[in-house]
PDB file of C-alpha atoms in Angstrom:
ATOM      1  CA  UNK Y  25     106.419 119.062 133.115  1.00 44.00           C
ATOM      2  CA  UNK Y  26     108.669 118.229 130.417  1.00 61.00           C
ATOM      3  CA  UNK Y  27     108.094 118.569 126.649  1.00 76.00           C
ATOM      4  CA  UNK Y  28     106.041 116.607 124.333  1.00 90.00           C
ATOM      5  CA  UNK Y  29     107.511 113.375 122.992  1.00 95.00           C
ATOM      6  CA  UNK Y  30     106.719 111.878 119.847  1.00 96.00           C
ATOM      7  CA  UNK Y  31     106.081 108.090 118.466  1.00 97.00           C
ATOM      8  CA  UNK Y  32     105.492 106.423 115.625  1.00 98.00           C
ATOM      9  CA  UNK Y  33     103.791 103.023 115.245  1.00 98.00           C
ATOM     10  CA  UNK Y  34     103.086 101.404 111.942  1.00 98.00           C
ATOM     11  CA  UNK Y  35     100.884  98.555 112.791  1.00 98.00           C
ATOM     12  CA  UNK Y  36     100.261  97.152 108.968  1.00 98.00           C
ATOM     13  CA  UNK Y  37     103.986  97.388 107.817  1.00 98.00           C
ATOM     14  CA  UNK Y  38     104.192  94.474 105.729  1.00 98.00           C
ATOM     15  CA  UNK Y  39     102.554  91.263 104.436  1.00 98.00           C
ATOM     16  CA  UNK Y  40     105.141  88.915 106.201  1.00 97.00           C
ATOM     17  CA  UNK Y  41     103.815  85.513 106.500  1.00 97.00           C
ATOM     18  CA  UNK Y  42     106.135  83.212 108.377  1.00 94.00           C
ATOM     19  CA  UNK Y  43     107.089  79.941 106.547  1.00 94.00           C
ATOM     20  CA  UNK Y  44     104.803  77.691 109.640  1.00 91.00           C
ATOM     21  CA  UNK Y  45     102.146  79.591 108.548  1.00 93.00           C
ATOM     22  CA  UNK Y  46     102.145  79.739 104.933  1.00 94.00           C
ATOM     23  CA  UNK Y  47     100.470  76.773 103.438  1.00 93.00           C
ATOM     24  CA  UNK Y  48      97.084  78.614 105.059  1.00 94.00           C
ATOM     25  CA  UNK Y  49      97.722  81.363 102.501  1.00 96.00           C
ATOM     26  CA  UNK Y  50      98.156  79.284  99.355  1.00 95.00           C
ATOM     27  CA  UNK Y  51      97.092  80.891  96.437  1.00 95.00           C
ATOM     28  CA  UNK Y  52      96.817  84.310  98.471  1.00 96.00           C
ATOM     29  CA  UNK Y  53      99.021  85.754  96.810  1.00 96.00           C
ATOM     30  CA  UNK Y  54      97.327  88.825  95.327  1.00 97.00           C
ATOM     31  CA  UNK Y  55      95.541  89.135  98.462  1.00 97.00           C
ATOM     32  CA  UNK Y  56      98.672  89.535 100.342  1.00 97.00           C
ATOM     33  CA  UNK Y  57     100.031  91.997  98.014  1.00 96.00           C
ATOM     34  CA  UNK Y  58      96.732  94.133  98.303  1.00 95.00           C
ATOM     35  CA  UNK Y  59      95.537  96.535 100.497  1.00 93.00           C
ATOM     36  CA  UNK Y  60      93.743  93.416 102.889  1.00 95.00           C
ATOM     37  CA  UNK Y  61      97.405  92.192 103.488  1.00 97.00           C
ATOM     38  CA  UNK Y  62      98.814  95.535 104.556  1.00 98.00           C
ATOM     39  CA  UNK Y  63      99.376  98.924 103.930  1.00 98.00           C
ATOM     40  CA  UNK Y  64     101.581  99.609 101.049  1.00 97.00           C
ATOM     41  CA  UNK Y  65     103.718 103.097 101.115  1.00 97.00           C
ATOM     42  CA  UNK Y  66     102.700 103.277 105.413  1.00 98.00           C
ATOM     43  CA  UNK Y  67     106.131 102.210 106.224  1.00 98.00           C
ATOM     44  CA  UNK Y  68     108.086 104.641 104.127  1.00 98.00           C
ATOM     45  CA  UNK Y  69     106.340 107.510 105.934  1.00 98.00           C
ATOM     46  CA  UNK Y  70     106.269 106.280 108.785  1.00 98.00           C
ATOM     47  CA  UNK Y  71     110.171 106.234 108.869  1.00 98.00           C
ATOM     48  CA  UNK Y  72     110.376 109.317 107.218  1.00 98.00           C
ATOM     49  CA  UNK Y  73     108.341 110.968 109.989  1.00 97.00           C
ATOM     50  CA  UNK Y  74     110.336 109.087 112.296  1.00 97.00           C
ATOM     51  CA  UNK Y  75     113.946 110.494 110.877  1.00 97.00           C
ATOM     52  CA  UNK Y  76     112.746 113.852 110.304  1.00 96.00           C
ATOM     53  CA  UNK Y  77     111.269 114.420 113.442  1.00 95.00           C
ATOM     54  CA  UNK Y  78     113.590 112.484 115.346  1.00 94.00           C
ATOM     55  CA  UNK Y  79     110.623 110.154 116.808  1.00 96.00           C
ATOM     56  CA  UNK Y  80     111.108 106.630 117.781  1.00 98.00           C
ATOM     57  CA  UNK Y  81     109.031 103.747 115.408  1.00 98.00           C
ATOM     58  CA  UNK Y  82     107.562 100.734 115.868  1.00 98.00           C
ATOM     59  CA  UNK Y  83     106.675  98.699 113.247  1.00 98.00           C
ATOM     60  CA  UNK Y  84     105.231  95.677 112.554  1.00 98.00           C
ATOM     61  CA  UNK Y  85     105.718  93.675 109.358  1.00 97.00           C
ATOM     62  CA  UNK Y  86     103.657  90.607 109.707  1.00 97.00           C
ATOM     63  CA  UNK Y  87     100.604  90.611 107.870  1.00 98.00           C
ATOM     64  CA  UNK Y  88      97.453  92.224 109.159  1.00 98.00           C
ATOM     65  CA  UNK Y  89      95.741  88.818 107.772  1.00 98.00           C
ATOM     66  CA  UNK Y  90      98.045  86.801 109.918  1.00 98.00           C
ATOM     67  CA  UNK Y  91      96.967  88.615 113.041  1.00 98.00           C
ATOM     68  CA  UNK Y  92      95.706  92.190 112.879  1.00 98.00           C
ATOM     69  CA  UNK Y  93      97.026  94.329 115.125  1.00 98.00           C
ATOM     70  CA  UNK Y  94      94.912  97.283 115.015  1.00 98.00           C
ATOM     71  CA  UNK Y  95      91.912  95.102 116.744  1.00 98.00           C
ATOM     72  CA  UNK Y  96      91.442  94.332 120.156  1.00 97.00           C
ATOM     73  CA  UNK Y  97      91.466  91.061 121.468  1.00 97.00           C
ATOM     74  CA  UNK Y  98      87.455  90.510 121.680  1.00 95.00           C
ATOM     75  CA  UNK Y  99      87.038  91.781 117.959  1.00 97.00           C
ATOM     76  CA  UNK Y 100      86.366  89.122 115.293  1.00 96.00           C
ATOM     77  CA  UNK Y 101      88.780  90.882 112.782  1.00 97.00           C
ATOM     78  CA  UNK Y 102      91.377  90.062 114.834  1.00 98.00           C
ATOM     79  CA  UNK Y 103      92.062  87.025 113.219  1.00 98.00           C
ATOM     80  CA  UNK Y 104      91.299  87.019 109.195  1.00 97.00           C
ATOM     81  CA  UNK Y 105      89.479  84.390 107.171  1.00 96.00           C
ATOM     82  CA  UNK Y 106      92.554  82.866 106.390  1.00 97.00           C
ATOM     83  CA  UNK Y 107      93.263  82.212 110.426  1.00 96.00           C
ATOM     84  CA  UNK Y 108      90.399  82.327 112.356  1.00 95.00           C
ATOM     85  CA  UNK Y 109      89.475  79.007 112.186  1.00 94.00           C
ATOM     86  CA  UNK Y 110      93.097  77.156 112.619  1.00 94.00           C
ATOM     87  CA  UNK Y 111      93.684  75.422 116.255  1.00 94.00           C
ATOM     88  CA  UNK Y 112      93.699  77.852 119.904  1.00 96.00           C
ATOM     89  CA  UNK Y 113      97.343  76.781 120.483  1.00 95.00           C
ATOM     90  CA  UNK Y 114      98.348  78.165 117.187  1.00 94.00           C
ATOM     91  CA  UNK Y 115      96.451  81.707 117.822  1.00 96.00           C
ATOM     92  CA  UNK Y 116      97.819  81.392 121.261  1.00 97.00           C
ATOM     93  CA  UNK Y 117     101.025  81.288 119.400  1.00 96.00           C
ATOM     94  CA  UNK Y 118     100.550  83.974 116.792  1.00 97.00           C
ATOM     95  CA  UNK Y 119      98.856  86.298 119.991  1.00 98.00           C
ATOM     96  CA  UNK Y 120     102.078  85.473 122.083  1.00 98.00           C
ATOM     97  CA  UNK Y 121     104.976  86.158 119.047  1.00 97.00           C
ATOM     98  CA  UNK Y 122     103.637  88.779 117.297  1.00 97.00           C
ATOM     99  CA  UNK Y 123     100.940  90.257 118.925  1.00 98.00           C
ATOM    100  CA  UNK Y 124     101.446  91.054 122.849  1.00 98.00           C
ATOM    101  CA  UNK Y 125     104.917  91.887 122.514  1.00 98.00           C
ATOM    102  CA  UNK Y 126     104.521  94.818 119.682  1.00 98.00           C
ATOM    103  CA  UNK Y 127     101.518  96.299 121.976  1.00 98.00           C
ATOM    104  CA  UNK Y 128     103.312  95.566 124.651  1.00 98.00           C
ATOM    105  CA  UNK Y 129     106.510  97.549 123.977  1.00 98.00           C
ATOM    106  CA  UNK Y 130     104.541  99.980 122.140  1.00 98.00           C
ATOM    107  CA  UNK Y 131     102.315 100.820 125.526  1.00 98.00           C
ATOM    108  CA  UNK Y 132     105.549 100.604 127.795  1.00 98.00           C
ATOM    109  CA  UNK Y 133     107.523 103.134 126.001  1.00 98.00           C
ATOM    110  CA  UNK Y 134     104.409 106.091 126.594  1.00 98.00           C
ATOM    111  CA  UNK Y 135     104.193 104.748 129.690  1.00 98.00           C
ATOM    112  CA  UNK Y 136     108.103 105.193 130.052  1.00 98.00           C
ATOM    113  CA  UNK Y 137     107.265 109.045 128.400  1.00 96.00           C
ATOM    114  CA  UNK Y 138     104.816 110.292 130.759  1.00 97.00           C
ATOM    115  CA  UNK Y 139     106.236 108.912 133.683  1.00 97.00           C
ATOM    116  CA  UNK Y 140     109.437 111.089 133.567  1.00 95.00           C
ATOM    117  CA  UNK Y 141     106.819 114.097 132.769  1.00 95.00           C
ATOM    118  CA  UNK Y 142     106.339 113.928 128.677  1.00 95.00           C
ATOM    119  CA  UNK Y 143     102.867 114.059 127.787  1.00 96.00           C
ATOM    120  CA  UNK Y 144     102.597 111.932 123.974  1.00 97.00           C
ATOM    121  CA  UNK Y 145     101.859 112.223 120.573  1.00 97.00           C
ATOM    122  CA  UNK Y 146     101.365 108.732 119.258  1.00 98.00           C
ATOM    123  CA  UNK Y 147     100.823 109.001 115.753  1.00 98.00           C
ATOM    124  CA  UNK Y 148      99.268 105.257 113.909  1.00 98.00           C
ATOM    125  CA  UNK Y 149     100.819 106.016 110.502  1.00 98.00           C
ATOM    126  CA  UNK Y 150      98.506 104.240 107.885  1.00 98.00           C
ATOM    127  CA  UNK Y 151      97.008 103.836 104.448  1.00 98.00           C
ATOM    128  CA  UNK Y 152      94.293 103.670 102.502  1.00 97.00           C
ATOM    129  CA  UNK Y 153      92.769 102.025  99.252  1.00 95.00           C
ATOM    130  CA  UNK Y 154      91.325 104.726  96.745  1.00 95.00           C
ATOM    131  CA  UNK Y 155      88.392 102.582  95.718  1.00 91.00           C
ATOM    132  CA  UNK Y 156      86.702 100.158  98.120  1.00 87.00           C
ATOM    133  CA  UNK Y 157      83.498  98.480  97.095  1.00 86.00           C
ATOM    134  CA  UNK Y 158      83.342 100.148  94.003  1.00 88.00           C
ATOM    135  CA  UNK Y 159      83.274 103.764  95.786  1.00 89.00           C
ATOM    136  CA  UNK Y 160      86.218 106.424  94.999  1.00 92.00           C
ATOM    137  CA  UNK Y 161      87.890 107.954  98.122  1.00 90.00           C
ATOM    138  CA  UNK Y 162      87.841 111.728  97.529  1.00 93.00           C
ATOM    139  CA  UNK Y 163      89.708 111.976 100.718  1.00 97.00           C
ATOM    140  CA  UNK Y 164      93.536 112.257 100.529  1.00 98.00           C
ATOM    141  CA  UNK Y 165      94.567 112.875 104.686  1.00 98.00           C
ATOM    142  CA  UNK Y 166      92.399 111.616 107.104  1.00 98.00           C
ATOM    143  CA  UNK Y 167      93.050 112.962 110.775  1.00 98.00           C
ATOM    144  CA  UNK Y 168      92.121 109.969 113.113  1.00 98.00           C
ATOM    145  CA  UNK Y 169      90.597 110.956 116.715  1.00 98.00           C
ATOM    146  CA  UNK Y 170      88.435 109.951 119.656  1.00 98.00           C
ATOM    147  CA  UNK Y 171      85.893 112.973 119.456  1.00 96.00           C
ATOM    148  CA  UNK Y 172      84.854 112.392 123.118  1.00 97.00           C
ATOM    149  CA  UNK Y 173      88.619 113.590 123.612  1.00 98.00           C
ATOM    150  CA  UNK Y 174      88.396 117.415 123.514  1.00 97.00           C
ATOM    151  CA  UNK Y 175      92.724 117.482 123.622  1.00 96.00           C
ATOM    152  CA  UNK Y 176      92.341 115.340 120.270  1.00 97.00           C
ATOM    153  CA  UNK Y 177      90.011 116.720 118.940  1.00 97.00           C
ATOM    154  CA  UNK Y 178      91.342 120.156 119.470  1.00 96.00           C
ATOM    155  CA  UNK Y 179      95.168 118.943 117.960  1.00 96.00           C
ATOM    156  CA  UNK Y 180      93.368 117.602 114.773  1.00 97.00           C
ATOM    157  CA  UNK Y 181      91.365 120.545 114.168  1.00 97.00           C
ATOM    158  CA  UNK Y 182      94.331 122.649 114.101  1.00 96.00           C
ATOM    159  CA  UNK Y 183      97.010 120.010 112.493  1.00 97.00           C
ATOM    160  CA  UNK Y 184      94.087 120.125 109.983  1.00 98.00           C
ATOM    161  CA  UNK Y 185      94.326 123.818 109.881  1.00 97.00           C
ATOM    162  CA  UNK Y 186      98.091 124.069 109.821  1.00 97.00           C
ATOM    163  CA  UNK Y 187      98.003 120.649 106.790  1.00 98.00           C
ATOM    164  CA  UNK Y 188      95.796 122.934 104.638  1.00 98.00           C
ATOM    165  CA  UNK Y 189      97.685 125.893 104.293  1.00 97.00           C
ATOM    166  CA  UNK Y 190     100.440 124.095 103.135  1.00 97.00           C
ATOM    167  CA  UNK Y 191      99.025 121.697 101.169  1.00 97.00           C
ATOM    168  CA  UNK Y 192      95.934 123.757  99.256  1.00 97.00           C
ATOM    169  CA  UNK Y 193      95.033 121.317  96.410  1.00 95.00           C
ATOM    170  CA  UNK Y 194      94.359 118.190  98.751  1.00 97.00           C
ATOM    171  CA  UNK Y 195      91.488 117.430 100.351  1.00 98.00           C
ATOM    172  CA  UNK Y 196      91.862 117.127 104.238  1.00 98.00           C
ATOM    173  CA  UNK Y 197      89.023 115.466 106.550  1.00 98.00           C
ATOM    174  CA  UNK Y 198      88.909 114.668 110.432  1.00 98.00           C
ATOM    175  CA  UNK Y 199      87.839 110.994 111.471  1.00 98.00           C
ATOM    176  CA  UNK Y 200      87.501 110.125 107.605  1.00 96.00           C
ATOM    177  CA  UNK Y 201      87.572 107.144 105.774  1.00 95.00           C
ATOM    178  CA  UNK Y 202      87.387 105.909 109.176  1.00 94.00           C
ATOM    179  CA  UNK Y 203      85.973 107.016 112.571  1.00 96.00           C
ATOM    180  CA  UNK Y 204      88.981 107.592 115.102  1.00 96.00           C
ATOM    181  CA  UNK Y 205      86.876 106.281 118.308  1.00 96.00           C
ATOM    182  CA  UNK Y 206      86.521 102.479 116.095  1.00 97.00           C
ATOM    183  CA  UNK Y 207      88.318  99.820 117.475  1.00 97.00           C
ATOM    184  CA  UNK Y 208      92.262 100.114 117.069  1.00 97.00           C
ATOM    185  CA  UNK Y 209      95.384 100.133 119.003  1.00 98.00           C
ATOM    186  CA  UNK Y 210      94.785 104.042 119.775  1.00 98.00           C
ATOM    187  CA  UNK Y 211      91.259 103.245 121.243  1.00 98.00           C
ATOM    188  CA  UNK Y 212      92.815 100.470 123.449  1.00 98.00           C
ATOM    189  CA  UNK Y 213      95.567 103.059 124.876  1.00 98.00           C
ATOM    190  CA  UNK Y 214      93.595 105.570 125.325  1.00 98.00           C
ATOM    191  CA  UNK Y 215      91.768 103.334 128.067  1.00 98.00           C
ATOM    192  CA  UNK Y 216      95.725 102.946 130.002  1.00 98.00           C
ATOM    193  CA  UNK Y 217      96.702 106.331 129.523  1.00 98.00           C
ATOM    194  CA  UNK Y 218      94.879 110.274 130.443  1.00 97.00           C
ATOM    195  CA  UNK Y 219      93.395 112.453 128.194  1.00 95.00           C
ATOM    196  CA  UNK Y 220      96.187 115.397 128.869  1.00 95.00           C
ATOM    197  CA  UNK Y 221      99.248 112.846 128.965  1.00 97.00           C
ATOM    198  CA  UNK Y 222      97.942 110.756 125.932  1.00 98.00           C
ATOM    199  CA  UNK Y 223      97.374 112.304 122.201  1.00 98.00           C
ATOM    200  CA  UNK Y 224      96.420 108.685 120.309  1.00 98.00           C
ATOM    201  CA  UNK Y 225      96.004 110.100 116.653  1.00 98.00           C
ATOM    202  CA  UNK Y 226      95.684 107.839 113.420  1.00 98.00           C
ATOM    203  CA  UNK Y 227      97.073 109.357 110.152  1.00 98.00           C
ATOM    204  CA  UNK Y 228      95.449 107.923 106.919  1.00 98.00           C
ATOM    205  CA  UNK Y 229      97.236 108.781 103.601  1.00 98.00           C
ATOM    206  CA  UNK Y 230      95.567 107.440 100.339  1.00 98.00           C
ATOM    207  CA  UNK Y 231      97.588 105.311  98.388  1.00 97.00           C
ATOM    208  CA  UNK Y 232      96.857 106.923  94.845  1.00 97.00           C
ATOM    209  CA  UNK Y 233      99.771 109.069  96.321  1.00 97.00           C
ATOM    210  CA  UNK Y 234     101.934 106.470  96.735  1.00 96.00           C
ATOM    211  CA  UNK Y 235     105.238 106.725  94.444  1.00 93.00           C
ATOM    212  CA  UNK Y 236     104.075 110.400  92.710  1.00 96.00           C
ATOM    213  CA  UNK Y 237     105.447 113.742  93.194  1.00 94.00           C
ATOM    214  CA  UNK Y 238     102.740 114.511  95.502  1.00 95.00           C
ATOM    215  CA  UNK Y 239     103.757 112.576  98.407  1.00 97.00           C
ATOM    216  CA  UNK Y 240     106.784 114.012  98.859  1.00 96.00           C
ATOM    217  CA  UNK Y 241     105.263 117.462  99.554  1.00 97.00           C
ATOM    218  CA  UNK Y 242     102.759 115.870 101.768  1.00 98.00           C
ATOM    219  CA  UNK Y 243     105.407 114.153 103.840  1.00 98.00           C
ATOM    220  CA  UNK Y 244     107.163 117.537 104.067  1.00 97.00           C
ATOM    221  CA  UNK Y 245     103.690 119.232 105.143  1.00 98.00           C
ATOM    222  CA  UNK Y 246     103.510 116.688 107.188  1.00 98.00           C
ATOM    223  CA  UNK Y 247     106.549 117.622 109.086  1.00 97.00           C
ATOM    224  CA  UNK Y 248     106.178 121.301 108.863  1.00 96.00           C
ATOM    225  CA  UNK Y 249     102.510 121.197 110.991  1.00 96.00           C
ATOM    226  CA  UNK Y 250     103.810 118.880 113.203  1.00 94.00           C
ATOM    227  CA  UNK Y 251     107.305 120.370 114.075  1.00 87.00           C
ATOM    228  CA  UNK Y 252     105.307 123.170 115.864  1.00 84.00           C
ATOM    229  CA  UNK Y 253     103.330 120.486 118.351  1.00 80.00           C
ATOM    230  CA  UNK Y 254     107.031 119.109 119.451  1.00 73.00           C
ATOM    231  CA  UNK Y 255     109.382 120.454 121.991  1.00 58.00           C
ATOM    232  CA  UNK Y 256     113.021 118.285 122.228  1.00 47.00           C
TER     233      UNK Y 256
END
């Protein structure tokens, strides 16, 4: 058994709409820019966890409203108001250019890991709105897991552990603003890949934090709890 390997995926990158597609999006132009197109400040810590910890990344900068790729194929949200109801061929297309071959390479690079012995840490660096409907996110990290997974749940509850000592003003929570077992690229992979070879774990960072002071000592906090979990 060899030691555990790192990745990093950013599945909501950007709000890249290619120029075939973009007379479905006229007049979307605030919507693209907000938090529904993608996930602004995910993609600067994403590579920064990917330099500093020496981690390949995988990121995808089309728009989450051209084609989401945090949804499975059978869920609804896979395909946005702005999409959903264009032609088959055209989702065919979007599924077959942007969609398979991010998963794909994504899912073929653990699979690469854990066959030469590496059991992973695949960390789904995202993002989150401070208000949604009105409500204010108190939440600042959200730890992402499947709780039926006892290895997750078990990493999470002591990266949480490890996050708060360093950072003792923020407020830390496990499967919050979302639930880690929801649908998402993680859920799907942790149906390919075993419990003990396969940590899938989404990382949620609000995005009042975005641009201030107080994201650069979370990305070094993040780093510092993590660089214990990693052996190169």
């Amino acid at each position: 058994m060899h030691g555990r390997k790192i990745l990093i995926t950013c599945e909501h990158a950007g709000n890249y709409i290619p120029k075939d597609y973009r007379f479905m999006f006229a007049g979307a132009d605030t919507i693209l820019m907000s938090h529904r197109g993608w996930d602004p400040g995910a993609l600067n810590l994403a590579k920064y966890l990917a330099r500093q910890l020496e981690a390949p990344l995988f990121i995808q900068k089309a728009s989450r409203l051209l084609i989401e790729m945090n949804r499975s194929l059978y869920n609804k949200e896979l395909f946005s108001e702005f999409t959903t109801n264009i032609e088959q061929r055209l989702k065919d297309h979007l599924l077959e250019k942007y969609y398979y071959p991010y998963r794909t390479e994504v899912e073929q690079k653990i699979a690469e890991y854990i066959n030469q012995g590496s059991p992973v840490l695949h960390l789904s660096v995202h993002t989150f709105t401070p208000v949604l409907n009105g409500i204010i996110r108190t939440v600042d990290i959200g730890l992402l897991y499947d709780d039926a997974r006892l290895a997750e749940k078990r990493f999470c509850e002591e990266w949480k552990l490890r996050l708060n000592a360093e950072l003792t003003e923020s407020v830390i929570m496990l499967n919050c603003p979302y639930n880690g077992a929801d649908d998402g690229f993680t859920t799907y992979l942790r149906t390919k890949f075993q419990e003990n070879d396969y940590l899938g774990i989404e990382l949620e960072i609000n995005q009042k934090h975005n641009d201030t002071p107080e994201m650069k000592q979370i990305k070094e906090a993040l780093v510092y709890s993590l660089s214990p979990f990693i052996y190169r």
